[in-house]
Structure formats: structure tokens, C-alpha cells
C-alpha positions as YAML, in Angstrom:
chain: A
units: angstrom
residues:
- id: 1
  name: MET
  ca: [-8.96, 13.85, -35.52]
- id: 2
  name: ARG
  ca: [-11.56, 13.66, -32.74]
- id: 3
  name: ARG
  ca: [-10.89, 9.96, -32.24]
- id: 4
  name: ALA
  ca: [-7.16, 10.58, -31.99]
- id: 5
  name: LEU
  ca: [-7.71, 13.30, -29.40]
- id: 6
  name: ALA
  ca: [-10.14, 11.11, -27.46]
- id: 7
  name: ALA
  ca: [-7.63, 8.24, -27.48]
- id: 8
  name: LEU
  ca: [-4.86, 10.58, -26.34]
- id: 9
  name: GLY
  ca: [-7.08, 11.90, -23.55]
- id: 10
  name: ALA
  ca: [-7.93, 8.39, -22.40]
- id: 11
  name: ALA
  ca: [-4.26, 7.41, -22.41]
- id: 12
  name: LEU
  ca: [-3.30, 10.47, -20.36]
- id: 13
  name: THR
  ca: [-6.09, 9.79, -17.88]
- id: 14
  name: ALA
  ca: [-5.00, 6.16, -17.47]
- id: 15
  name: THR
  ca: [-1.39, 7.25, -16.94]
- id: 16
  name: ALA
  ca: [-2.44, 9.81, -14.32]
- id: 17
  name: LEU
  ca: [-4.49, 7.18, -12.48]
- id: 18
  name: LEU
  ca: [-1.56, 4.78, -12.44]
- id: 19
  name: LEU
  ca: [0.78, 7.44, -11.10]
- id: 20
  name: THR
  ca: [-1.62, 8.45, -8.34]
- id: 21
  name: ALA
  ca: [-2.16, 4.80, -7.41]
- id: 22
  name: CYS
  ca: [1.59, 4.36, -6.99]
- id: 23
  name: SER
  ca: [1.95, 7.47, -4.86]
- id: 24
  name: ASP
  ca: [-0.62, 6.55, -2.22]
- id: 25
  name: GLY
  ca: [0.95, 8.45, 0.66]
- id: 26
  name: TYR
  ca: [3.11, 5.62, 1.99]
- id: 27
  name: GLU
  ca: [6.88, 5.83, 1.89]
- id: 28
  name: GLN
  ca: [8.61, 2.91, 0.27]
- id: 29
  name: GLY
  ca: [10.03, 0.50, 2.82]
- id: 30
  name: PRO
  ca: [13.51, -0.98, 2.70]
- id: 31
  name: ALA
  ca: [14.20, -3.57, 0.02]
- id: 32
  name: GLY
  ca: [14.35, -7.21, 0.99]
- id: 33
  name: ARG
  ca: [12.48, -10.49, 1.11]
- id: 34
  name: VAL
  ca: [8.96, -10.37, 2.61]
- id: 35
  name: VAL
  ca: [8.99, -12.48, 5.79]
- id: 36
  name: THR
  ca: [5.64, -11.56, 7.37]
- id: 37
  name: LYS
  ca: [2.42, -9.75, 6.54]
- id: 38
  name: ASP
  ca: [0.01, -8.27, 9.05]
- id: 39
  name: ARG
  ca: [-3.25, -6.37, 8.87]
- id: 40
  name: ASP
  ca: [-5.18, -4.82, 11.73]
- id: 41
  name: TYR
  ca: [-8.59, -3.21, 11.94]
- id: 42
  name: GLU
  ca: [-7.90, 0.05, 13.77]
- id: 43
  name: CYS
  ca: [-10.55, 2.32, 15.25]
- id: 44
  name: LYS
  ca: [-9.80, 5.84, 16.41]
- id: 45
  name: ALA
  ca: [-12.27, 8.04, 18.25]
- id: 46
  name: ARG
  ca: [-12.69, 11.60, 17.14]
- id: 47
  name: ALA
  ca: [-14.84, 14.15, 18.88]
- id: 48
  name: THR
  ca: [-17.26, 16.07, 16.69]
- id: 49
  name: GLY
  ca: [-19.67, 18.37, 18.42]
- id: 50
  name: LYS
  ca: [-21.85, 16.54, 20.94]
- id: 51
  name: ALA
  ca: [-20.95, 12.93, 20.16]
- id: 52
  name: ALA
  ca: [-17.68, 11.11, 19.67]
- id: 53
  name: ARG
  ca: [-17.45, 9.07, 16.49]
- id: 54
  name: GLN
  ca: [-15.12, 6.27, 15.61]
- id: 55
  name: ASN
  ca: [-13.21, 6.15, 12.38]
- id: 56
  name: CYS
  ca: [-12.31, 2.51, 11.59]
- id: 57
  name: GLU
  ca: [-10.09, 1.28, 8.79]
- id: 58
  name: TRP
  ca: [-7.69, -1.53, 7.88]
- id: 59
  name: GLU
  ca: [-3.95, -0.96, 8.32]
- id: 60
  name: TYR
  ca: [-1.57, -3.14, 6.30]
- id: 61
  name: GLU
  ca: [2.05, -3.92, 7.24]
- id: 62
  name: LEU
  ca: [4.88, -5.85, 5.65]
- id: 63
  name: THR
  ca: [8.09, -7.04, 7.30]
- id: 64
  name: THR
  ca: [11.11, -7.45, 5.05]
- id: 65
  name: ARG
  ca: [14.50, -8.97, 5.80]
- id: 66
  name: ASP
  ca: [17.45, -7.26, 4.13]
- id: 67
  name: SER
  ca: [20.74, -8.80, 2.98]
- id: 68
  name: LYS
  ca: [22.27, -8.22, 6.45]
- id: 69
  name: GLY
  ca: [19.50, -10.28, 8.08]
- id: 70
  name: GLU
  ca: [17.78, -7.31, 9.73]
- id: 71
  name: ASP
  ca: [13.96, -7.13, 9.79]
- id: 72
  name: HIS
  ca: [12.09, -3.95, 8.88]
- id: 73
  name: GLU
  ca: [8.36, -3.44, 9.51]
- id: 74
  name: PHE
  ca: [6.48, -0.72, 7.64]
- id: 75
  name: GLU
  ca: [2.99, 0.27, 6.56]
- id: 76
  name: VAL
  ca: [1.83, -0.24, 2.96]
- id: 77
  name: SER
  ca: [-1.32, 0.23, 0.92]
- id: 78
  name: SER
  ca: [-3.82, -2.58, 0.50]
- id: 79
  name: SER
  ca: [-2.78, -3.09, -3.14]
- id: 80
  name: VAL
  ca: [0.89, -3.56, -2.17]
- id: 81
  name: TYR
  ca: [-0.18, -5.88, 0.66]
- id: 82
  name: ASP
  ca: [-2.17, -7.99, -1.81]
- id: 83
  name: SER
  ca: [0.63, -8.05, -4.41]
- id: 84
  name: CYS
  ca: [3.45, -9.02, -2.04]
- id: 85
  name: TYR
  ca: [3.33, -12.52, -0.61]
- id: 86
  name: ARG
  ca: [5.72, -14.18, 1.85]
- id: 87
  name: GLY
  ca: [8.99, -14.98, 0.14]
- id: 88
  name: SER
  ca: [8.65, -12.38, -2.61]
- id: 89
  name: ARG
  ca: [11.17, -9.59, -3.18]
- id: 90
  name: TYR
  ca: [10.07, -6.10, -2.12]
- id: 91
  name: PRO
  ca: [9.71, -3.58, -3.84]
- id: 92
  name: ALA
  ca: [9.61, -5.65, -7.07]
- id: 93
  name: CYS
  ca: [6.42, -7.41, -5.90]
- id: 94
  name: ALA
  ca: [4.69, -4.03, -5.49]
- id: 95
  name: GLU
  ca: [5.46, -3.04, -9.08]
- id: 96
  name: ARG
  ca: [3.65, -5.99, -10.69]
...
């Protein structure tokens, strides 16, 4: 009984982690074929007390082309950026 409960708990934890990884705060971009990928290292200054500090992080962007031939650029997570290569279909590439 304990093993069954432990297995069930592990399965629920894994499912919760997968769901939170998919909902990473980025809205899903428009469907289409990935035509370009871009990543930038952005630094933003923020004042805290006496000294200003910089908060630096990578920003990842994909550009897709829809069936009408229009390009759409949007921000994605690093995992989606890594999963989607040029020529792949978005959002199917993000769900691998």
C-alpha cells in the first residue's frame, strides 16, 4: 500500500512539474513555420538603495510565417527556443 501511494505521489509530482514547465508565463505565438530564431542578452538597471544593480538575462524569440505569408515575432522560453529549429512547425515543435 505504501509503495502504491509513493508511486502515485511521484506520478502526480511529475505531472505537476510538466504542467508548470508548459505554462512558463509566455503566451503562445501564432502557428506557422519557424523562419528565424534570435536570442539577446538583455541587461536592465534597477535602483536598490544606494547602488544601482543590473539584472541580466537571455531573451529568446521565434519568428513564424503563417499560411498567408505574414511573419510574426514573439518571445518564448529557452526550452521552446531549443526545441524549435528553423523549418519546423510551431507550436508542434514546442510540444515534443
